[in-house]
Amino acid sequence: MNFDDYRGIWIYIEVKDGQIAPVSLELLGAGRVLADKRKTELAGVFIGSGVKALAPTLFQYGADVVYVYDDPIFEHYRTEPYMRALLDCCHKHKPEVILYGATPSGKDLASAIATDLPTGLTADTTILDIEEDTGLLLASRPAFGGNIMATILCKKYRPQMATVRPKVMKALPPDPSRTGRVVEEHIELHEEEMRTKVLQIVRETAKKVRIDEADIVVAGGKGMGSKEGFQLIHQLAEVLGGAVGASRDVVEAGWIDHHHQVGQTGVTVTPKIYFAIGISGAIQHVVGMQNSDLIIAINKDPNAPIFQSCHYGIVGDAFEIVPLLIERLKEEIPKIKAAADVKEEIRHA
Amino acid sequence: MLHIVACIKQVPDTKIIKMNPKTNTMDRASAPAILNPYDAHAVEEAVRLKKKYGGIVSVLTMGPPPAVKAIKKCIELGADEGYMISDRAFAGADTLATSYALTKALEKIAKHRPIDLIICGKMTIDGDTGQVGPGIARRLNIPPLTGVNKVVEVNKEKGYAIVHRKLEDGYEVVKSQLPCLFTVEKDINDISFAPLPNMIKAARYQPTIWTADDLEDVDRKQLGLKGSPTIVSKVWAPPKPEGGKILTGTKEEQVNELLSIILEKKELFS
Ligand SMILES: Cc1cc2nc3c(=O)[nH]c(=O)nc-3n(C[C@H](O)[C@H](O)[C@H](O)COP(=O)(O)OP(=O)(O)OC[C@H]3O[C@@H](n4cnc5c(N)ncnc54)[C@H](O)[C@@H]3O)c2cc1C
Ligand SMILES: Cc1cc2nc3c(=O)[nH]c(=O)nc-3n(C[C@H](O)[C@H](O)[C@H](O)COP(=O)(O)OP(=O)(O)OC[C@H]3O[C@@H](n4cnc5c(N)ncnc54)[C@H](O)[C@@H]3O)c2cc1C
């Protein structure tokens, strides 16, 4: 294997509901840094049905090249056709690095590609770097339930591959003046030969809380005592117009559905304000919220580890502090709203 | 008659594992070895399918000799047969080398009893990559169905399975040819209590144990550390965060200070 044949940083571009998945834009931001260090191109590999029109967006976020496989057979993610397309692209253009979002389909695809090529695959990366002269990718990840961090290398194989956690890397601000090259690719695939078929997609809108998109997340832990006690979390979230989050122990106790779980085995959130109330601050919880803009902890134990991971903390009983806070918010928020309305009127007048 | 094989791994209980603060390494002795929780659900699902359609459930693990305990746990859960591959040659395997060795063992199992379905956990709680299941499927050239949280039907005569695969905001219904491989979510089932006869059987059970030499057509270069493209080069404890400002004063004063911190982000409330 001649390493010099392998050039360029690639990002597997994931499509979700007809849109480019946010994680793919984040990876373009991270990939841009790696490509600049290696003085090489940053490419997106875009597989889907009707996706060609979205390709220029990828240039705005940092890509120099976009390889497009646009075919109805790619309507829903399936391992087999997606794998065939990406393998085709790898064999033709030989990248040095491929990054995937550590999403269900990103991980599924990356594992299949790694086995087929074969090459190494680092899972759930949270820190990325590259050696300028050798091109060695330094991919670091939490393991053993977040107790340790490990840097994983792949010295003897190319391409080097990693899946990267969503919401860890930062997308670049879109630059409408940036352009690039679209390369249309094609591969012969026949539906009759596919061994899986997606029969139906069911969106569970009722359960769809999307706490990962909320500006304010109010999360409660085992310290709320009971399902009834946990209602206080719902009340605070409602006053603030935020979403409700929870620790794993709360989910396991059945006080709330798994979709609300924040942390390593739940959702990663980065809201503008995150409340951790009656949450001890276990590492597996903290990894899911530590990048929030403002973290507020309320816990009655002054030694709770959560106070190490917050910006502001109150040592106290949630059942005393939170009702007081709710009461004061109910007084103050309408005043802010009124002031904003006045401004709006002045502007319109 | 279905033949279902569940792949299982023994792992340290990472929930209670302690770190050695001096060396920044894990004190493995501090955590008991358990059956990977996701794999318990894989075995449970296999046993449920056996009860529904008739068949045999085998479990397979690669690990050091004490991993026999994890197989016994699976017998308690209702598995019929246990296989273990254990050899120094397997040590240090990354996910690529792990899926290679497990595939060789699966091929050997299939020679004496063809396999219809393989079930893996979504991930382990130690390495937690979730890469081994899809790797095995690729090597056997069968469809991988990851993130399965419900099995609707397995139809051996017509050669297909229908499952729900979990999506971020719902699920998809997928039909696949058999044989295929599932990786399962925890919410696919609740683990049943082991009935007494299973416990007795498990206590006496001795699995079939193979070394690397017992497997056929093995390319030794693909085993263990040698067959692993990834290298763990550095391990460290995640940095401890600085810690936040603890508000002081009376309860009312603390709440008022908190209020002004929150309301500084005016744009969120107007
Ligand atoms: C592999 C693995 C993955 C995991 N994934 C996740 C994950 O995704 N998300 C997650 O959250 N956890 C996860 N965990 C579990 C995690 O380790 C912790 O067990 C969990 O986060 C603890 O939840 P908790 O803080 O609600 O409960 P506890 O640790 O029991 O903490 C309760 C806290 O409430 C405080 N308290 C009690 N009463 C009051 C009161 N009246 N007012 C104020 N404070 C009070 C106590 O002082 C205490 O600090 C995972 C664990 C493992 C091993
Ligand atoms: C700190 C650290 C970081 C690591 N990071 C990586 C990495 O980024 N990339 C990489 O390739 N390897 C990595 N490894 C190596 C990896 O942990 C091992 O290859 C391990 O043997 C399998 O991976 P896993 O535990 O992640 O299994 P997963 O892929 O998470 O396991 C999924 C399922 O596969 C089955 N399975 C897994 N292992 C076995 C087994 N031994 N016997 C039977 N069935 C099994 C089970 O059904 C399990 O639920 C790392 C190891 C360490 C110590």
XYZ file of C-alpha atoms and ligand atoms in Angstrom:
725
model
C 0.000 0.000 0.000
C 1.547 3.288 -1.113
C 0.314 5.979 1.266
C 1.089 8.765 -1.221
C -1.742 7.502 -3.432
C -4.232 8.435 -0.701
C -5.083 12.146 -0.649
C -7.857 14.325 0.673
C -10.157 14.500 3.673
C -13.651 13.145 3.068
C -16.875 13.673 4.927
C -19.765 11.269 4.451
C -22.740 13.596 4.010
C -25.852 12.286 5.693
C -29.326 13.256 4.563
C -32.165 13.528 7.023
C -35.699 14.350 5.936
C -34.435 15.675 2.621
C -31.967 18.000 4.360
C -28.254 17.791 5.038
C -27.877 16.441 8.587
C -26.380 19.033 10.983
C -23.608 16.625 11.959
C -22.350 16.574 8.368
C -21.976 20.364 8.400
C -20.140 20.130 11.726
C -17.791 17.570 10.203
C -17.106 19.837 7.228
C -15.976 22.449 9.763
C -13.678 19.949 11.496
C -12.532 18.490 8.163
C -11.594 21.925 6.847
C -9.027 22.291 9.645
C -7.526 18.870 8.858
C -7.458 19.537 5.099
C -5.736 22.901 5.578
C -3.123 21.321 7.827
C -2.442 18.680 5.169
C -2.753 21.230 2.326
C -5.232 18.969 0.615
C -8.833 19.014 -0.556
C -11.916 18.613 1.602
C -14.580 16.533 -0.117
C -18.138 15.585 0.711
C -19.523 12.252 -0.453
C -23.197 12.748 -1.014
C -25.378 9.695 -1.530
C -29.157 9.990 -1.830
C -32.159 10.457 -4.045
C -32.618 13.989 -5.390
C -29.673 15.333 -3.425
C -27.696 16.899 -6.260
C -29.399 20.262 -5.836
C -28.147 20.487 -2.246
C -24.482 20.037 -3.203
C -23.632 23.779 -3.434
C -24.579 24.207 0.228
C -21.641 21.970 1.099
C -19.232 24.406 -0.560
C -20.551 27.204 1.642
C -19.667 25.114 4.679
C -16.125 24.366 3.574
C -16.066 21.586 0.950
C -13.863 21.913 -2.146
C -15.309 18.905 -3.974
C -18.586 17.033 -3.751
C -18.946 13.488 -5.102
C -22.620 12.881 -5.792
C -24.410 9.552 -6.160
C -27.969 10.548 -6.953
C -30.341 7.671 -7.677
C -33.829 6.582 -6.527
C -32.303 3.402 -5.117
C -30.808 5.590 -2.387
C -34.164 6.960 -1.238
C -33.889 5.464 2.265
C -30.651 4.636 3.987
C -29.818 0.956 3.546
C -26.423 -0.552 4.211
C -26.044 -2.434 0.941
C -26.531 0.223 -1.756
C -24.874 2.972 0.289
C -21.902 0.754 0.995
C -21.546 -0.136 -2.697
C -21.553 3.542 -3.671
C -19.059 4.650 -1.046
C -16.738 1.702 -1.781
C -16.873 2.630 -5.464
C -15.885 6.188 -4.603
C -13.048 5.037 -2.311
C -11.575 2.725 -4.917
C -11.720 5.432 -7.583
C -10.459 8.434 -5.645
C -8.515 7.026 -2.653
C -8.970 9.387 0.295
C -6.543 9.698 3.195
C -9.285 10.163 5.811
C -13.055 9.549 5.915
C -15.208 10.949 8.716
C -18.805 9.943 9.432
C -21.322 11.264 11.940
C -21.662 8.816 14.838
C -25.371 8.507 14.070
C -27.210 5.209 13.628
C -26.724 5.181 9.856
C -23.248 6.752 9.933
C -21.989 4.058 12.290
C -23.710 1.308 10.345
C -22.149 2.422 7.050
C -18.678 3.088 8.482
C -18.515 -0.374 10.092
C -19.379 -2.070 6.812
C -16.861 -0.025 4.818
C -14.071 -0.612 7.365
C -14.599 -4.367 7.184
C -14.694 -4.442 3.421
C -11.670 -2.259 2.641
C -10.283 -3.292 5.250
C -9.091 -0.504 7.494
C -9.308 0.756 11.066
C -12.310 2.639 12.382
C -12.334 4.760 15.513
C -15.747 5.011 17.136
C -17.495 8.037 18.657
C -14.580 10.418 18.330
C -14.768 13.691 20.258
C -11.303 15.155 19.539
C -9.643 15.152 16.107
C -6.216 16.174 14.925
C -3.821 15.244 12.144
C -0.036 15.182 11.879
C 0.911 17.715 9.244
C 3.826 15.788 7.776
C 2.704 12.140 8.040
C -1.039 12.580 7.749
C -1.583 10.346 10.776
C -5.056 10.952 12.169
C -5.241 11.341 15.949
C -8.785 10.434 16.912
C -9.662 10.509 20.597
C -12.763 9.069 22.161
C -14.356 8.318 25.504
C -14.547 4.606 26.405
C -15.470 2.491 29.405
C -18.614 4.470 30.052
C -16.781 7.802 29.817
C -14.304 6.881 32.566
C -11.347 7.227 30.220
C -10.331 8.975 27.021
C -8.235 7.117 24.464
C -6.352 8.277 21.385
C -6.674 5.751 18.571
C -4.294 5.573 15.615
C -4.349 3.641 12.373
C -0.752 3.599 11.207
C -0.640 0.891 8.563
C -3.822 1.271 6.572
C -5.443 3.927 4.415
C -7.961 5.493 4.428
C -8.096 6.239 8.147
C -11.682 6.354 9.347
C -13.590 7.652 12.341
C -17.166 8.233 13.385
C -17.573 11.547 15.212
C -20.160 12.416 17.848
C -22.795 14.930 16.770
C -22.729 18.358 18.435
C -19.064 18.208 19.355
C -17.432 19.797 16.303
C -18.454 23.259 15.101
C -19.794 24.045 11.625
C -18.273 27.063 9.881
C -20.532 30.054 9.283
C -21.800 29.559 5.701
C -19.893 31.609 3.133
C -22.090 32.115 0.036
C -19.085 33.200 -2.026
C -17.315 29.844 -1.680
C -17.643 27.466 -4.633
C -16.265 24.096 -5.636
C -16.396 21.165 -7.983
C -19.340 18.765 -8.259
C -18.337 15.309 -9.482
C -21.289 13.192 -10.558
C -20.716 9.514 -9.982
C -22.760 6.510 -10.949
C -22.886 2.873 -9.969
C -25.019 0.067 -11.429
C -27.385 -1.180 -8.749
C -30.672 -3.003 -9.244
C -33.511 -2.949 -6.777
C -34.256 -6.657 -7.406
C -30.801 -7.508 -6.115
C -31.181 -5.611 -2.845
C -31.735 -7.914 0.095
C -33.504 -5.403 2.310
C -36.473 -3.173 1.719
C -37.776 -0.285 3.843
C -41.525 -0.926 4.037
C -42.533 2.074 6.089
C -41.148 4.947 8.128
C -43.045 5.875 11.267
C -42.387 9.219 12.950
C -43.403 9.196 16.558
C -44.401 12.828 16.778
C -45.930 12.524 20.203
C -42.649 11.261 21.572
C -40.665 13.624 19.434
C -39.445 16.057 22.070
C -36.314 17.037 20.213
C -34.613 18.186 23.354
C -31.480 18.435 21.225
C -32.997 21.412 19.444
C -34.373 23.326 22.438
C -32.742 26.586 23.590
C -33.477 25.790 27.204
C -33.349 22.327 28.725
C -34.505 21.737 32.283
C -33.188 18.352 33.396
C -34.089 16.586 36.597
C -32.484 13.643 38.348
C -33.148 11.005 40.934
C -33.038 13.755 43.560
C -36.608 14.720 42.571
C -37.638 11.723 44.647
C -40.611 10.413 42.690
C -42.588 10.778 39.495
C -44.779 13.300 41.302
C -41.764 15.246 42.528
C -40.430 15.264 38.963
C -43.475 17.313 37.915
C -41.651 20.319 39.333
C -39.143 19.931 36.479
C -42.018 20.008 33.963
C -43.403 23.135 35.622
C -40.093 24.996 35.464
C -39.620 23.962 31.823
C -43.065 25.236 30.990
C -42.507 28.654 32.551
C -39.217 28.969 30.695
C -40.578 27.607 27.421
C -37.937 24.879 27.529
C -37.765 21.125 27.035
C -37.509 18.536 29.797
C -34.371 16.440 30.156
C -33.545 13.650 32.559
C -30.742 11.500 33.902
C -30.649 7.824 33.071
C -31.719 6.792 36.546
C -34.899 8.815 36.118
C -35.624 7.102 32.807
C -34.938 3.710 34.334
C -37.281 4.512 37.211
C -39.971 5.098 34.596
C -40.647 8.749 35.510
C -40.124 9.800 31.909
C -39.521 8.337 28.475
C -36.033 7.501 27.138
C -36.279 10.248 24.523
C -35.605 12.731 27.328
C -32.407 11.115 28.546
C -29.320 13.292 28.339
C -25.892 11.715 28.262
C -23.718 9.069 26.810
C -26.506 6.615 26.124
C -29.092 9.329 25.578
C -29.061 12.576 23.652
C -26.266 15.137 23.506
C -27.604 18.644 23.998
C -26.031 22.086 23.665
C -28.772 24.524 24.675
C -28.283 28.170 25.655
C -29.275 27.284 29.224
C -29.100 23.844 30.855
C -30.517 23.170 34.313
C -29.341 20.097 36.229
C -31.634 19.723 39.209
C -31.196 16.833 41.631
C -28.624 15.327 39.272
C -25.378 14.125 40.823
C -23.269 14.831 37.729
C -21.958 11.396 36.739
C -19.508 11.559 33.852
C -21.962 9.728 31.580
C -24.487 12.478 32.153
C -22.011 15.333 31.882
C -20.673 14.261 28.457
C -24.156 14.837 27.090
C -24.513 18.459 28.257
C -21.073 19.902 28.958
C -21.018 22.036 25.820
C -24.126 23.984 26.798
C -23.650 27.773 26.903
C -24.815 28.167 30.497
C -25.122 25.318 32.984
C -26.985 25.836 36.246
C -26.952 23.162 38.954
C -29.234 22.825 41.947
C -28.337 20.066 44.379
C -28.585 19.675 48.120
C -25.195 17.979 48.413
C -22.385 20.588 48.338
C -19.962 17.841 47.265
C -22.030 16.645 44.305
C -19.763 16.363 41.228
C -22.275 18.369 39.187
C -20.907 21.526 40.828
C -17.619 20.810 39.041
C -19.406 20.854 35.690
C -21.657 23.880 36.021
C -21.237 27.623 35.621
C -23.465 28.533 38.552
C -24.673 26.373 41.378
C -27.118 26.594 44.239
C -26.648 24.264 47.176
C -30.133 23.635 48.401
C -33.300 21.582 48.337
C -34.906 21.604 44.898
C -38.326 21.609 46.492
C -37.556 24.954 48.133
C -35.477 26.622 45.418
C -37.417 25.677 42.282
C -40.887 26.858 43.422
C -39.339 30.194 44.428
C -37.641 30.439 41.039
C -40.858 29.611 39.210
C -42.708 32.285 41.149
C -40.094 34.946 40.352
C -39.925 33.935 36.662
C -43.683 34.259 36.403
C -43.321 37.855 37.573
C -40.326 38.813 35.452
C -40.785 37.083 32.090
C -43.990 38.970 31.190
C -42.103 42.236 31.854
C -39.406 41.251 29.336
C -42.069 40.253 26.833
C -43.890 43.559 27.312
C -40.670 45.530 26.861
C -39.899 43.605 23.674
C -43.415 44.229 22.346
C -43.022 47.943 22.942
C -39.773 47.963 20.967
C -41.469 46.036 18.183
C -44.267 48.607 18.045
C -41.830 51.481 17.909
C -40.028 49.838 15.031
C -43.269 49.305 13.129
C -44.582 52.805 13.791
C -36.568 -25.036 13.182
C -34.663 -21.817 13.495
C -31.046 -21.766 14.491
C -30.294 -18.436 16.139
C -26.840 -17.493 17.387
C -26.421 -14.647 19.856
C -22.948 -13.116 20.166
C -22.180 -12.132 23.724
C -19.299 -10.534 25.597
C -18.242 -10.439 29.203
C -17.446 -6.883 30.320
C -16.403 -5.064 33.496
C -19.321 -3.269 35.103
C -18.273 0.225 34.018
C -20.893 1.808 36.231
C -18.888 1.027 39.320
C -15.372 0.765 37.918
C -12.857 2.840 39.878
C -10.007 4.858 38.481
C -6.576 4.733 40.058
C -5.987 8.462 40.585
C -2.187 8.014 40.624
C -1.771 6.152 37.350
C -4.967 7.361 35.667
C -5.764 3.785 34.742
C -8.820 1.726 35.431
C -8.708 -0.594 38.359
C -10.345 -3.555 36.643
C -10.383 -5.563 39.852
C -12.756 -2.946 41.294
C -15.512 -3.885 38.890
C -17.164 -7.295 38.701
C -17.354 -8.955 35.278
C -20.896 -9.140 33.940
C -22.688 -10.185 30.780
C -22.804 -7.085 28.572
C -26.312 -5.702 29.303
C -27.218 -5.297 25.619
C -26.254 -8.910 24.983
C -28.663 -10.093 27.668
C -31.406 -8.531 25.529
C -29.977 -10.238 22.429
C -30.207 -13.632 24.143
C -33.662 -12.865 25.544
C -34.927 -12.020 22.053
C -33.398 -15.180 20.597
C -35.105 -17.259 23.282
C -38.444 -15.537 22.651
C -38.163 -16.257 18.926
C -37.313 -19.868 19.691
C -40.433 -20.145 21.843
C -42.551 -18.594 19.100
C -41.211 -20.437 16.064
C -39.347 -23.434 17.481
C -35.622 -23.864 17.174
C -32.293 -23.734 18.881
C -30.427 -20.845 20.459
C -26.637 -20.934 20.575
C -24.437 -18.288 22.138
C -20.893 -17.449 21.112
C -18.248 -15.470 22.918
C -14.616 -14.652 22.391
C -12.803 -14.027 25.620
C -10.507 -15.285 28.351
C -11.453 -18.493 30.249
C -13.449 -16.690 33.015
C -15.914 -15.601 30.298
C -17.489 -19.050 30.696
C -19.498 -17.344 33.425
C -21.169 -15.115 30.870
C -22.155 -18.180 28.833
C -23.668 -19.792 31.911
C -25.714 -16.638 32.441
C -27.062 -17.064 28.899
C -27.989 -20.683 29.598
C -29.980 -19.346 32.559
C -31.732 -16.985 30.177
C -32.730 -19.976 28.041
C -29.932 -20.534 25.517
C -29.379 -24.158 24.518
C -25.734 -24.251 23.548
C -22.638 -22.216 24.299
C -19.444 -21.789 22.301
C -16.366 -19.954 23.385
C -13.243 -19.142 21.433
C -10.301 -18.496 23.676
C -6.650 -18.197 22.734
C -3.767 -15.831 23.316
C -3.726 -15.331 19.559
C -7.020 -13.415 19.856
C -5.714 -10.985 22.478
C -5.575 -7.287 21.683
C -8.106 -7.531 18.877
C -9.780 -4.352 17.670
C -13.245 -4.567 16.151
C -11.945 -5.726 12.754
C -9.962 -8.619 14.251
C -12.824 -9.399 16.655
C -15.340 -9.709 13.843
C -12.863 -11.863 11.899
C -12.381 -14.378 14.719
C -16.098 -14.484 15.542
C -16.930 -15.025 11.866
C -14.563 -17.994 11.693
C -16.279 -19.478 14.743
C -19.729 -18.823 13.259
C -18.676 -20.592 10.057
C -17.614 -23.596 12.091
C -20.880 -23.622 14.050
C -22.844 -23.305 10.802
C -21.097 -26.334 9.319
C -22.730 -28.582 11.824
C -25.981 -26.613 12.056
C -26.767 -23.903 9.470
C -27.533 -20.508 11.010
C -30.677 -18.550 10.123
C -30.215 -15.506 12.286
C -27.416 -13.860 14.269
C -28.261 -11.431 17.070
C -25.729 -9.047 18.601
C -26.081 -6.301 21.166
C -26.210 -2.711 19.968
C -22.843 -2.173 21.681
C -20.785 -3.194 24.677
C -20.380 -1.019 27.758
C -16.563 -1.223 27.745
C -15.253 -0.782 24.195
C -18.695 0.566 23.253
C -18.016 0.950 19.530
C -21.036 -0.940 18.164
C -18.865 -1.997 15.227
C -18.539 -5.739 15.741
C -22.083 -6.714 14.682
C -22.054 -4.922 11.326
C -18.508 -6.244 10.800
C -19.636 -9.866 11.179
C -22.542 -9.278 8.774
C -20.189 -7.832 6.164
C -17.795 -10.754 6.467
C -20.586 -13.324 6.130
C -22.100 -11.203 3.355
C -25.522 -11.098 4.998
C -27.638 -7.967 5.594
C -26.988 -6.141 8.893
C -30.077 -4.680 10.573
C -28.779 -2.353 13.277
C -30.815 -0.739 16.059
C -33.618 -3.315 16.042
C -36.201 -2.656 18.761
C -38.950 -4.990 17.618
C -39.081 -8.210 15.645
C -42.368 -8.429 13.765
C -41.875 -11.729 11.994
C -39.264 -14.318 11.160
C -40.367 -16.597 8.343
C -37.903 -19.340 7.639
C -39.976 -21.080 4.928
C -40.244 -17.912 2.871
C -36.792 -16.766 3.941
C -37.421 -13.311 5.354
C -37.596 -11.312 8.581
C -39.463 -8.077 9.306
C -38.236 -5.775 12.067
C -38.480 -2.240 13.396
C -35.221 -0.296 13.314
C -35.004 2.607 15.703
C -34.558 6.050 14.157
C -33.808 9.279 15.985
C -37.489 10.232 15.930
C -39.417 7.040 15.343
C -38.701 3.772 13.578
C -38.638 2.162 10.166
C -40.147 -1.144 9.204
C -37.639 -3.202 7.231
C -37.945 -6.506 5.470
C -34.779 -8.496 4.982
C -33.774 -11.796 3.480
C -32.640 -14.537 5.833
C -30.033 -15.213 7.001
C -29.330 -11.781 8.403
C -27.888 -10.156 11.517
C -29.671 -7.938 14.036
C -28.082 -5.641 16.570
C -30.653 -4.971 19.277
C -31.601 -2.012 21.447
C -32.358 -2.472 25.141
C -36.006 -1.566 24.743
C -36.622 -4.576 22.486
C -37.691 -6.673 25.495
C -37.641 -7.028 29.266
C -35.400 -9.757 30.590
C -37.467 -12.609 32.046
C -36.628 -14.224 35.339
C -34.638 -17.406 34.853
C -36.718 -20.470 35.750
C -35.151 -22.891 38.214
C -34.437 -25.708 35.717
C -32.397 -23.258 33.632
C -30.402 -22.253 36.695
C -29.623 -25.869 37.441
C -28.673 -26.554 33.845
C -26.460 -23.454 33.795
C -24.616 -24.425 36.950
C -23.490 -27.677 35.359
C -23.085 -26.427 31.826
C -19.742 -26.667 30.051
C -19.506 -24.826 26.728
C -17.611 -26.010 23.680
C -14.250 -24.243 23.743
C -12.127 -23.721 20.650
C -8.641 -22.327 20.221
C -7.404 -20.606 17.074
C -6.149 -23.993 15.800
C -9.629 -25.474 16.065
C -11.025 -22.926 13.590
C -10.759 -23.609 9.876
C -9.048 -21.592 7.132
C -7.759 -19.072 9.611
C -5.326 -16.443 8.424
C -3.346 -15.833 11.616
C -2.255 -12.426 10.394
C -5.855 -11.287 10.808
C -6.118 -12.320 14.461
C -5.578 -10.353 17.637
C -3.204 -7.439 17.866
C -1.541 -8.346 14.540
C -4.833 -8.227 12.704
C -5.887 -4.924 14.233
C -5.449 -1.760 12.183
C -6.293 0.464 15.141
C -3.912 1.019 18.031
C -4.807 2.567 21.364
C -1.848 4.920 21.653
C -2.704 6.927 24.725
C -5.222 6.647 27.544
C -5.979 9.411 29.993
C -8.633 10.443 32.471
C -10.953 13.118 31.099
C -9.938 16.537 32.451
C -11.818 17.587 35.529
C -13.881 20.694 34.873
C -13.024 23.866 36.779
C -16.189 24.026 38.778
C -18.825 26.697 38.875
C -19.635 29.649 41.081
C -21.764 28.690 44.060
C -24.331 31.381 44.832
C -24.536 32.575 48.425
C -26.894 34.498 50.689
C -30.415 33.678 51.728
C -32.567 31.452 49.554
C -34.328 34.506 48.203
C -31.036 36.219 47.425
C -29.710 33.137 45.661
C -32.851 32.812 43.576
C -32.751 36.500 42.683
C -29.135 36.276 41.567
C -29.956 33.176 39.520
C -32.911 34.985 38.016
C -30.777 37.851 36.794
C -28.248 35.395 35.296
C -31.043 33.625 33.427
C -32.789 36.768 32.290
C -29.560 38.189 30.895
C -30.374 35.962 27.933
C -33.320 38.231 27.124
C -33.650 37.027 23.555
C -34.875 33.664 24.867
C -37.848 35.193 26.587
C -39.067 37.961 24.309
C -22.410 2.791 30.236
C -23.199 3.787 31.013
C -23.949 4.734 30.334
C -24.688 5.705 31.038
N -25.382 6.627 30.349
C -26.009 7.616 31.029
C -26.691 8.663 30.327
O -26.771 8.687 29.082
N -27.288 9.639 31.044
C -27.257 9.667 32.415
O -27.808 10.613 32.998
N -26.654 8.680 33.092
C -26.042 7.657 32.431
N -25.445 6.661 33.150
C -25.706 6.590 34.609
C -24.849 7.522 35.428
O -23.638 6.855 35.737
C -25.545 7.886 36.749
O -25.863 6.691 37.431
C -26.820 8.722 36.583
O -26.582 9.826 35.735
C -27.282 9.194 37.941
O -28.516 9.835 37.842
P -28.934 10.954 38.879
O -27.899 12.010 38.913
O -30.311 11.350 38.536
O -29.039 10.159 40.254
P -28.119 10.143 41.536
O -26.712 9.877 41.173
O -28.805 9.252 42.491
O -28.138 11.628 42.063
C -29.213 12.253 42.692
C -28.736 13.608 43.172
O -29.834 14.350 43.667
C -29.450 15.072 44.805
N -30.650 15.335 45.582
C -31.375 14.466 46.325
N -32.464 15.076 46.833
C -32.413 16.367 46.432
C -33.239 17.497 46.645
N -34.362 17.420 47.366
N -32.880 18.665 46.091
C -31.745 18.770 45.336
N -30.937 17.714 45.101
C -31.260 16.543 45.636
C -28.434 14.189 45.495
O -27.552 14.978 46.288
C -27.717 13.556 44.296
O -26.572 14.318 43.923
C -24.700 5.697 32.458
C -23.953 4.736 33.130
C -23.198 3.799 32.435
C -22.386 2.810 33.200
C -10.094 2.286 25.291
C -10.421 1.457 24.109
C -10.887 2.050 22.952
C -11.152 1.283 21.812
N -11.573 1.909 20.677
C -11.712 1.178 19.548
C -12.056 1.814 18.325
O -12.262 3.025 18.280
N -12.147 1.054 17.211
C -11.945 -0.304 17.234
O -12.026 -0.945 16.181
N -11.662 -0.949 18.381
C -11.524 -0.242 19.534
N -11.227 -0.876 20.693
C -11.132 -2.345 20.706
C -12.515 -2.988 21.000
O -12.956 -2.618 22.274
C -12.387 -4.497 20.919
O -12.179 -4.831 19.594
C -13.524 -5.345 21.389
O -13.083 -6.699 21.257
C -14.809 -5.286 20.576
O -15.333 -4.064 20.470
P -16.531 -3.505 21.380
O -16.305 -3.902 22.773
O -16.573 -2.090 21.045
O -17.801 -4.274 20.845
P -19.105 -3.668 20.135
O -18.851 -3.519 18.698
O -19.636 -2.488 20.871
O -20.047 -4.901 20.390
C -21.284 -5.048 19.717
C -21.779 -6.443 19.862
O -20.889 -7.354 19.213
C -20.820 -8.561 19.949
N -19.469 -8.752 20.478
C -18.538 -7.802 20.711
N -17.424 -8.360 21.229
C -17.665 -9.686 21.316
C -16.913 -10.806 21.786
N -15.675 -10.674 22.271
N -17.484 -12.049 21.746
C -18.730 -12.199 21.248
N -19.492 -11.184 20.809
C -18.966 -9.939 20.842
C -21.831 -8.438 21.070
O -23.078 -8.889 20.606
C -21.868 -6.935 21.291
O -23.064 -6.488 21.905
C -10.956 -0.125 21.840
C -10.526 -0.727 23.029
C -10.236 0.041 24.144
C -9.745 -0.630 25.367
